[in-house]
Coordinates of N, CA and C in Angstrom, one line a residue:
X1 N 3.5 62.7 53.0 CA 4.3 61.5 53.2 C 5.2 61.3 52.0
X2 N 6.6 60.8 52.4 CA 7.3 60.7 51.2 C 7.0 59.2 51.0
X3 N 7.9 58.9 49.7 CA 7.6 57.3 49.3 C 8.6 56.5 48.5
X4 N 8.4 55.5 48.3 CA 9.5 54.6 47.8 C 9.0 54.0 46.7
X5 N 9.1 53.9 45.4 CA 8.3 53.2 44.0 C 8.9 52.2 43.9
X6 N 8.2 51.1 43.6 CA 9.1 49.5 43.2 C 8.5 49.2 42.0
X7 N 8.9 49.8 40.8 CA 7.9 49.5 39.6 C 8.3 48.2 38.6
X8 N 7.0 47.0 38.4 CA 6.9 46.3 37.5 C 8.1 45.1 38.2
X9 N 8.3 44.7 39.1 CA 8.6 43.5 39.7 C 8.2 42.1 38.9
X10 N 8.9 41.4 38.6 CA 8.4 40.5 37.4 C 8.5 39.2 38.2
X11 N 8.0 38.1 38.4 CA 7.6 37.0 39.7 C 6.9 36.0 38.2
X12 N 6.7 34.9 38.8 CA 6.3 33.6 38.6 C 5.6 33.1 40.0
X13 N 4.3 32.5 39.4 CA 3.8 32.0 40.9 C 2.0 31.2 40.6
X14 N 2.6 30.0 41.4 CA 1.1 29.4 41.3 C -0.3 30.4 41.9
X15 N -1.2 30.5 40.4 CA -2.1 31.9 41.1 C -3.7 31.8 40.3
X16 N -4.6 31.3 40.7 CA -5.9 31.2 39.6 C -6.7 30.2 39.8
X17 N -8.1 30.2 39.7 CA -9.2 29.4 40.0 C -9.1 28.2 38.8
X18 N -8.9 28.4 37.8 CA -9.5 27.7 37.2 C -8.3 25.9 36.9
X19 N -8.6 25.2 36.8 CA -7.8 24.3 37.0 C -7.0 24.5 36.1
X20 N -6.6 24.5 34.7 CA -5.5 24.7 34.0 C -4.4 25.7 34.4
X21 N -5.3 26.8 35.0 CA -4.3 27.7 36.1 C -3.2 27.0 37.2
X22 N -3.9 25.9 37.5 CA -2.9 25.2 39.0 C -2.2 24.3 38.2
X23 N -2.0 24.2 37.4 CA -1.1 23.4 36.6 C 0.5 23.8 36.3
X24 N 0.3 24.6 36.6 CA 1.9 25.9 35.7 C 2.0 27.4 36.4
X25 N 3.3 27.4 36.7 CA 3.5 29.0 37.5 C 3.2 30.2 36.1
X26 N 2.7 31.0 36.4 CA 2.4 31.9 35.6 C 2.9 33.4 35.8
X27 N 3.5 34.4 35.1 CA 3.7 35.6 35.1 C 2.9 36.8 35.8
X28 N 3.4 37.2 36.8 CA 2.7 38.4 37.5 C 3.7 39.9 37.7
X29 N 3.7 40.5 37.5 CA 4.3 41.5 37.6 C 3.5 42.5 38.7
X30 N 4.3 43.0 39.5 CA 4.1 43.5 41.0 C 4.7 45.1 40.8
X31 N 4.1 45.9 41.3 CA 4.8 47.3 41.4 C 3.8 47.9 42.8
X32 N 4.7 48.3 43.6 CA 4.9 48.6 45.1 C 5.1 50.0 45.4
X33 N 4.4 50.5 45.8 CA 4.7 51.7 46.5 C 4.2 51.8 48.3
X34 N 5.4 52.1 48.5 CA 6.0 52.2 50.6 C 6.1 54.1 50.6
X35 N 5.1 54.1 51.7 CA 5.1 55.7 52.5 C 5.5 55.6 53.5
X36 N 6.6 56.9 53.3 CA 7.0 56.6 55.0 C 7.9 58.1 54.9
X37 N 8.4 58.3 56.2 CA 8.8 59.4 56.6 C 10.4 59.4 56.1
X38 N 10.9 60.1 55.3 CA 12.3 60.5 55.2 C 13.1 60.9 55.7
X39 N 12.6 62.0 56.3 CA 13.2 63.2 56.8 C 14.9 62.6 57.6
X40 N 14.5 61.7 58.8 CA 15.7 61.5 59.3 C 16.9 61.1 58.1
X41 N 16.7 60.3 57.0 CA 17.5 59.8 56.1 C 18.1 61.2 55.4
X42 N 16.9 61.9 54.9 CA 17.7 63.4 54.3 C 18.2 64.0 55.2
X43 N 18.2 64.1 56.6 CA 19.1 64.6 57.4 C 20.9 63.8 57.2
X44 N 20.5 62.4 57.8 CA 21.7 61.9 57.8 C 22.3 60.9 56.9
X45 N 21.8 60.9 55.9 CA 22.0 60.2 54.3 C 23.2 58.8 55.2
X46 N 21.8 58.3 56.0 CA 22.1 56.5 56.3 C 21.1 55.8 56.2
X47 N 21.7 54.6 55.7 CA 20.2 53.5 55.1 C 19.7 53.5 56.3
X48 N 20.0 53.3 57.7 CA 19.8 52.7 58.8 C 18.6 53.4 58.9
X49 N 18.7 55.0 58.3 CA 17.1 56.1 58.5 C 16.1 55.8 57.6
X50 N 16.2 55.1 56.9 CA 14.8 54.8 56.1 C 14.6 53.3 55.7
X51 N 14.1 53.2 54.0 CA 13.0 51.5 54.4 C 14.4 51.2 53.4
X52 N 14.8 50.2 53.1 CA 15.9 49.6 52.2 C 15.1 48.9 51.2
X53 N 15.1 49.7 50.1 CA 14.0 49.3 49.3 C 14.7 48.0 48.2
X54 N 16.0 47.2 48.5 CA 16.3 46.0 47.9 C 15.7 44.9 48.5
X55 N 15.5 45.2 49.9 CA 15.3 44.2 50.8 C 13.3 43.9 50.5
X56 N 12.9 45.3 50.4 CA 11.7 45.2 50.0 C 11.2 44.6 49.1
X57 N 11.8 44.6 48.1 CA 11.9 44.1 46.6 C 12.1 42.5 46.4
X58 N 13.0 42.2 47.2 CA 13.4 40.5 47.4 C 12.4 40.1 48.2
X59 N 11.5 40.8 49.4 CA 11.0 40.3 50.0 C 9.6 40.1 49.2
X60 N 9.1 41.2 48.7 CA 7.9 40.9 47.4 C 8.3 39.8 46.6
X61 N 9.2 39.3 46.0 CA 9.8 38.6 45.5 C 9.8 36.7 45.6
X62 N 10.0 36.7 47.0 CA 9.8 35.3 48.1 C 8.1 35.3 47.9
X63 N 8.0 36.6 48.8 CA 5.9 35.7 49.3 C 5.2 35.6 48.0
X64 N 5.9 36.2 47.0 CA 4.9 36.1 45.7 C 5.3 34.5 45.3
X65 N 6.8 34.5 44.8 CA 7.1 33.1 44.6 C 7.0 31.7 44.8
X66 N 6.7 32.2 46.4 CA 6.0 30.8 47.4 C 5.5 30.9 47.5
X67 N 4.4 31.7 46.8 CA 2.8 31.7 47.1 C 2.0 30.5 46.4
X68 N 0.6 29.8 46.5 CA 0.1 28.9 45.7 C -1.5 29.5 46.0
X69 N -1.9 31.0 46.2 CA -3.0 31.2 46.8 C -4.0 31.2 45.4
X70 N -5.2 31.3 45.4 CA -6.2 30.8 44.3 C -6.5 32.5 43.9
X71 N -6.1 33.3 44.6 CA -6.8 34.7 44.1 C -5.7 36.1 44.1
X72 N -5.8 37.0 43.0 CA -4.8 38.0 43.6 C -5.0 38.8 44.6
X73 N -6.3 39.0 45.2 CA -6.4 39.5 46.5 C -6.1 39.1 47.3
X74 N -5.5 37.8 47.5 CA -5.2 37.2 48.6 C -3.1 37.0 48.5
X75 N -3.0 36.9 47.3 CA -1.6 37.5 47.2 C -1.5 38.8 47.6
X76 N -2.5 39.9 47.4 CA -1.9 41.0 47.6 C -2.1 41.7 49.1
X77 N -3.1 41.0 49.5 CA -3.3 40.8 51.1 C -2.2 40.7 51.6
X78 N -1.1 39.8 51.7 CA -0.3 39.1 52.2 C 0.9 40.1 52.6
X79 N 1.4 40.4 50.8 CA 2.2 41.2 50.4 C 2.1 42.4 51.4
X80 N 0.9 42.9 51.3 CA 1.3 44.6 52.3 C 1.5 44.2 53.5
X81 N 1.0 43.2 54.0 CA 1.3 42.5 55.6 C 2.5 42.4 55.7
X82 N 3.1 41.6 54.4 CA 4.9 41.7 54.7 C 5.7 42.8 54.5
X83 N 5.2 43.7 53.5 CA 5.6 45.4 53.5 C 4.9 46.3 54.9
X84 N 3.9 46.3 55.3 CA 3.9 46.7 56.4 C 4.4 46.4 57.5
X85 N 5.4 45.1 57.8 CA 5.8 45.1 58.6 C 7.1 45.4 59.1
X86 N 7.8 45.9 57.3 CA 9.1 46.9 57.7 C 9.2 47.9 58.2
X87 N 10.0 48.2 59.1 CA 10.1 49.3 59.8 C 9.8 50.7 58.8
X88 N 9.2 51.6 59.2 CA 9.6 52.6 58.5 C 8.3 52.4 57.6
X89 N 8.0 51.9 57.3 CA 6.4 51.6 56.5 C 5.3 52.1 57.1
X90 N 4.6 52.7 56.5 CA 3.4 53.6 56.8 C 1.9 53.0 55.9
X91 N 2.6 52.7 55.1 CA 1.1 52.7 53.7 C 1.9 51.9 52.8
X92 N 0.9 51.1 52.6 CA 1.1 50.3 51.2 C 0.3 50.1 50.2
X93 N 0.8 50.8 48.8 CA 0.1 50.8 47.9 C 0.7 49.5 47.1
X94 N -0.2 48.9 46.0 CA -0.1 47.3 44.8 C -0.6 48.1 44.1
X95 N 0.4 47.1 43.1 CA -0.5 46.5 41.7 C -0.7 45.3 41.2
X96 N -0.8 44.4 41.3 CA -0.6 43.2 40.7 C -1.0 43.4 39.2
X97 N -0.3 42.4 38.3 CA -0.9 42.6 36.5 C -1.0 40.9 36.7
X98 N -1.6 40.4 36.2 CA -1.9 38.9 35.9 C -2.0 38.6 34.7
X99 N -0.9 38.9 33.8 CA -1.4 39.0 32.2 C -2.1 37.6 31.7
X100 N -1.6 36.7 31.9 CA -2.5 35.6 31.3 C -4.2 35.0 32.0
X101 N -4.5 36.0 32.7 CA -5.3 35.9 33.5 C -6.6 35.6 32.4
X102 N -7.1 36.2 31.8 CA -7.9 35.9 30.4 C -7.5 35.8 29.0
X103 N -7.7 34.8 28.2 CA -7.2 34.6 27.1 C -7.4 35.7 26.2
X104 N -7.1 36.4 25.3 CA -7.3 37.0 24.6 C -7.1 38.7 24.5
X105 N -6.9 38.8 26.0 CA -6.6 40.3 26.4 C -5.4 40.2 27.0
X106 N -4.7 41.7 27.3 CA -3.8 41.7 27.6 C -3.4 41.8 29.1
X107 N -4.5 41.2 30.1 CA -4.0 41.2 31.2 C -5.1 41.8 32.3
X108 N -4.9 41.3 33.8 CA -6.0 41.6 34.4 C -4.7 42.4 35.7
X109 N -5.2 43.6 35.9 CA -4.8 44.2 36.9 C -5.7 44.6 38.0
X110 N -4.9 44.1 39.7 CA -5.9 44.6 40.8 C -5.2 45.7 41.7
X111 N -5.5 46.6 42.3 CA -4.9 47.3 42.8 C -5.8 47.8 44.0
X112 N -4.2 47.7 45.4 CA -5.2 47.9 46.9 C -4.1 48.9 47.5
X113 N -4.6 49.3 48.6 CA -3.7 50.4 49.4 C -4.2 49.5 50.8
X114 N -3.0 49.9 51.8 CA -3.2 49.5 53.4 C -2.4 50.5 53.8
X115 N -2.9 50.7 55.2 CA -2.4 51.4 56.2 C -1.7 50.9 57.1
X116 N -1.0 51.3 58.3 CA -0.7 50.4 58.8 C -1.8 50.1 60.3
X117 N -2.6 51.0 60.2 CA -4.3 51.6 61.0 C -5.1 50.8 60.5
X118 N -4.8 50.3 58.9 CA -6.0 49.3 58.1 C -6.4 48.0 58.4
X119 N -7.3 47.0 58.6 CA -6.7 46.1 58.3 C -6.5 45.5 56.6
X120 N -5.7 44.3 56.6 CA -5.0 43.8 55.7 C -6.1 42.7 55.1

């Protein structure tokens, strides 16, 4: 399966349990990877043949931004639901980073794959 990388997507977004968290949008950075079949596109080198990975990008972009969910698995649930439902999408791999997620370190990262066979 070929693929499409969307690395380190940088977002703001209400995200975190603890109440000082719901107070203030906080820094998340997102990096995306979409499987999907090329071939037609290397045949006929037209967007129309494959996934349009700006559209992808903006659209990670929205559901993260308007998100207010309390957990990153539940942002990142979301996310492959809306990446899986571009055409041309096969698999969706995340990353979420939540750097301010614990004081003192440099950040908490979760990382999920979906199918489009999986559920989400």
């Amino acid at each position: 399966m070929d693929k499409i990388i969307l690395e380190r997507i940088p977002v703001s977004c209400l995200i975190g349990t603890r109440p000082e968290e719901r107070l203030h949008r906080q820094p998340v950075v997102i990096s995306v990877t979409l499987e999907c079949d090329f071939r037609a596109a290397a045949a006929s080198d037209d967007l129309r043949d494959t996934v349009n990975y700006v559209r992808a990008c903006e659209r990670v972009k929205q559901v993260a931004e308007a998100s207010e969910f309390f957990l990153l698995e539940r942002l990142g649930g979301e996310l492959c639901r809306e990446l899986l439902a571009l055409p041309g999408v096969a698999k969706v791999g995340l990353r979420l980073e939540k750097q301010l997620a614990i004081p003192g370190i440099g950040g908490v990262a979760l990382e999920m794959e979906r199918g489009s066979g999986r559920p989400g």
